Structure formats: structure tokens, C-alpha cells
Short mmCIF file of C-alpha atoms in Angstrom, two decimals:
data_model
loop_
_atom_site.label_atom_id
_atom_site.label_comp_id
_atom_site.label_asym_id
_atom_site.label_seq_id
_atom_site.Cartn_x
_atom_site.Cartn_y
_atom_site.Cartn_z
CA UNK Y 29 0.00 0.00 0.00
CA UNK Y 30 2.84 2.39 0.82
CA UNK Y 31 4.36 1.81 -2.60
CA UNK Y 32 1.09 2.46 -4.45
CA UNK Y 33 1.15 -0.94 -6.14
CA UNK Y 34 -2.10 -1.89 -7.88
CA UNK Y 35 -4.48 -3.90 -5.72
CA UNK Y 36 -6.46 -6.65 -7.39
CA UNK Y 37 -9.89 -7.34 -5.92
CA UNK Y 38 -11.91 -10.51 -6.40
CA UNK Y 39 -14.94 -12.16 -4.78
CA UNK Y 40 -13.80 -13.98 -1.63
CA UNK Y 41 -15.39 -16.07 1.10
CA UNK Y 42 -13.69 -14.94 4.31
CA UNK Y 43 -14.38 -17.89 6.60
CA UNK Y 44 -12.52 -20.30 4.30
CA UNK Y 45 -9.73 -17.75 3.72
CA UNK Y 46 -9.32 -17.35 7.49
CA UNK Y 47 -9.33 -21.14 7.95
CA UNK Y 48 -6.40 -21.30 5.48
CA UNK Y 49 -4.51 -18.68 7.53
CA UNK Y 50 -5.20 -20.60 10.74
CA UNK Y 51 -3.98 -23.83 9.13
CA UNK Y 52 -0.79 -22.11 7.93
CA UNK Y 53 -0.14 -21.07 11.54
CA UNK Y 54 -0.85 -24.55 12.99
CA UNK Y 55 2.87 -25.34 13.57
CA UNK Y 56 3.27 -22.14 15.63
CA UNK Y 57 0.09 -22.95 17.56
CA UNK Y 58 1.36 -26.48 18.30
CA UNK Y 59 4.73 -25.11 19.41
CA UNK Y 60 2.97 -22.69 21.80
CA UNK Y 61 0.39 -25.34 22.90
CA UNK Y 62 -2.47 -23.11 21.73
CA UNK Y 63 -5.66 -24.41 20.13
CA UNK Y 64 -7.26 -22.48 17.28
CA UNK Y 65 -10.76 -22.60 15.84
CA UNK Y 66 -12.62 -20.78 13.07
CA UNK Y 67 -16.41 -20.67 13.22
CA UNK Y 68 -19.40 -18.57 12.28
CA UNK Y 69 -21.15 -17.49 9.10
CA UNK Y 70 -19.97 -17.61 5.53
CA UNK Y 71 -18.99 -14.04 4.70
CA UNK Y 72 -18.53 -12.86 1.11
CA UNK Y 73 -16.59 -9.76 0.16
CA UNK Y 74 -15.06 -8.35 -3.02
CA UNK Y 75 -11.57 -7.66 -1.86
CA UNK Y 76 -7.85 -8.18 -2.24
CA UNK Y 77 -6.82 -11.71 -1.23
CA UNK Y 78 -3.27 -10.47 -0.60
CA UNK Y 79 -4.32 -7.65 1.72
CA UNK Y 80 -6.79 -9.80 3.63
CA UNK Y 81 -4.10 -12.46 3.98
CA UNK Y 82 -1.89 -9.85 5.67
CA UNK Y 83 -4.71 -8.69 7.97
CA UNK Y 84 -5.85 -12.11 9.17
CA UNK Y 85 -2.43 -13.76 9.25
CA UNK Y 86 -1.13 -10.97 11.50
CA UNK Y 87 -4.16 -11.09 13.80
CA UNK Y 88 -4.03 -14.86 14.23
CA UNK Y 89 -0.24 -14.93 14.56
CA UNK Y 90 -0.35 -12.27 17.32
CA UNK Y 91 -3.16 -14.13 19.09
CA UNK Y 92 -0.99 -17.26 19.14
CA UNK Y 93 2.36 -15.60 19.93
CA UNK Y 94 1.05 -13.54 22.83
CA UNK Y 95 -1.03 -16.33 24.31
CA UNK Y 96 -0.42 -18.52 27.34
CA UNK Y 97 0.56 -22.19 27.40
CA UNK Y 98 -2.63 -24.18 26.85
CA UNK Y 99 -4.49 -21.08 25.62
CA UNK Y 100 -6.90 -20.73 22.74
CA UNK Y 101 -7.64 -18.54 19.73
CA UNK Y 102 -11.17 -18.33 18.38
CA UNK Y 103 -11.93 -16.59 15.10
CA UNK Y 104 -15.60 -15.85 14.46
CA UNK Y 105 -17.06 -14.63 11.18
CA UNK Y 106 -20.46 -12.99 11.33
CA UNK Y 107 -22.89 -11.19 9.05
CA UNK Y 108 -24.68 -8.34 10.81
CA UNK Y 109 -27.14 -6.89 8.31
CA UNK Y 110 -25.03 -5.67 5.40
CA UNK Y 111 -21.83 -5.65 7.47
CA UNK Y 112 -19.32 -8.45 7.89
CA UNK Y 113 -17.60 -8.76 11.26
CA UNK Y 114 -14.51 -10.86 11.94
CA UNK Y 115 -13.32 -11.22 15.53
CA UNK Y 116 -10.10 -12.83 16.73
CA UNK Y 117 -10.30 -13.65 20.43
CA UNK Y 118 -7.43 -15.05 22.48
CA UNK Y 119 -6.85 -16.11 26.07
CA UNK Y 120 -3.42 -14.52 26.12
CA UNK Y 121 -1.50 -11.99 28.14
CA UNK Y 122 -3.72 -9.05 27.19
CA UNK Y 123 -2.78 -5.43 26.58
CA UNK Y 124 -2.71 -2.81 29.35
CA UNK Y 125 -5.32 -0.06 28.89
CA UNK Y 126 -2.68 2.66 28.55
CA UNK Y 127 -1.17 0.86 25.51
CA UNK Y 128 -4.39 -0.08 23.70
CA UNK Y 129 -4.65 3.07 21.57
CA UNK Y 130 -1.02 2.87 20.48
CA UNK Y 131 -0.72 -0.80 19.47
CA UNK Y 132 -1.80 0.02 15.90
CA UNK Y 133 1.12 2.45 15.42
CA UNK Y 134 4.10 1.30 13.38
CA UNK Y 135 6.90 -0.22 15.46
CA UNK Y 136 5.00 0.19 18.75
CA UNK Y 137 5.51 -2.75 21.09
CA UNK Y 138 3.83 -3.04 24.47
CA UNK Y 139 6.64 -4.91 26.22
CA UNK Y 140 9.85 -4.44 24.30
CA UNK Y 141 11.80 -7.10 26.22
CA UNK Y 142 9.05 -9.70 25.70
CA UNK Y 143 8.64 -8.72 22.03
CA UNK Y 144 12.35 -9.30 21.42
CA UNK Y 145 12.00 -12.73 23.05
CA UNK Y 146 9.01 -13.58 20.88
CA UNK Y 147 10.33 -11.81 17.79
CA UNK Y 148 7.85 -8.97 17.39
CA UNK Y 149 8.67 -5.96 15.20
CA UNK Y 150 5.70 -3.81 16.10
CA UNK Y 151 4.40 -3.89 12.52
CA UNK Y 152 1.68 -6.56 12.66
CA UNK Y 153 -1.19 -4.45 14.01
CA UNK Y 154 -0.15 -1.48 11.89
CA UNK Y 155 -0.51 -3.73 8.83
CA UNK Y 156 -3.93 -4.80 10.13
CA UNK Y 157 -5.00 -1.18 10.55
CA UNK Y 158 -3.84 -0.11 7.08
CA UNK Y 159 -5.35 -3.19 5.41
CA UNK Y 160 -8.66 -2.46 7.14
CA UNK Y 161 -8.50 1.22 6.14
CA UNK Y 162 -8.01 0.20 2.50
CA UNK Y 163 -11.28 -1.78 2.76
CA UNK Y 164 -13.08 1.06 4.57
CA UNK Y 165 -13.34 -1.29 7.55
CA UNK Y 166 -13.21 -0.42 11.24
CA UNK Y 167 -10.86 -2.13 13.71
CA UNK Y 168 -11.70 -2.29 17.39
CA UNK Y 169 -9.87 -3.84 20.31
CA UNK Y 170 -10.97 -5.07 23.72
CA UNK Y 171 -8.33 -6.37 26.08
CA UNK Y 172 -7.68 -7.06 29.70
CA UNK Y 173 -4.25 -8.01 31.06
CA UNK Y 174 -3.97 -11.71 31.94
CA UNK Y 175 -7.41 -12.43 30.44
CA UNK Y 176 -6.95 -11.95 26.71
CA UNK Y 177 -7.68 -9.76 23.74
CA UNK Y 178 -10.36 -9.54 21.07
CA UNK Y 179 -9.68 -7.64 17.85
CA UNK Y 180 -12.69 -7.08 15.60
CA UNK Y 181 -12.64 -5.97 11.97
CA UNK Y 182 -15.99 -4.75 10.65
CA UNK Y 183 -16.43 -4.37 6.88
#
């Protein structure tokens, strides 16, 4: 998006696309002892497969990486009238309230020492935000430390 490259849109079914992303991240989930599930409605959207891949891969990867041993990640697709809503909910470490507004900024990391351990760059949620903006979607976040985080993208 920063480079102004052309974006190719096509009709997509998001639940199956998200299931593919979850499957691609299965080795990381196994390594972290985290279970993942994708459920909900079939959701159709004319969009860029590449951009949506970036959005959902980053959301699911973060939900796994910042989870607890034995935790879970649940992705739910939902049609609400003419709007599609995708939520990624984890049982992870959560995000302190004072950091929640900033986590979508480029290179922002909540806990720099932990992010270095895990390998975070601080770009994942910025990519999510910009991918959502391209689709005129809204991103919201609910989180509580030691209880988990839910990120919702509404198209």
C-alpha cells in the first residue's frame, strides 16, 4: 500500500480464507500449545486476497504468539445486516489499557523485552489497521491483562 502498487480485488469467502490462515499457523500454535478454531457465518466480500491475507495472518499470529501455554484462539465470522464482522479472540497476556490506543502504530511494542524474546517488530497491528482502512473497515480492540484480547474488523 505504501508503494502504491495496484491492488487486485476478487470475490472472496472470508471464513474459508481465514481457515487457510489458521492452518498455515498450525505449527506455531502447536509449538505454543495453543488451540485455534474458526467458526461462524460464511462471509462474502469483493476484496484483495493479498491484503486480507496480511490482515488475518497478522491477527491470528499475534493471538498465538502472545497467548499462554494451553491457551486458545477463536476466530468468528459474522454477518450483521449488510456488514461483515470478523473477531479474533485469544486467552493470552492481554494489553494494558494505557497501551491499547497505540498498538496500531508502526513499530510500537507493548513490552519491548518480551517482544524481542518472541520476535515482534511492532508492525503486525499497523498492517492490520492499514489493510482495514483500504477496505473502509473499522478495527476495534478489547483487552484485559492476563485475560486476553479480542480484535474485531468490521467491513
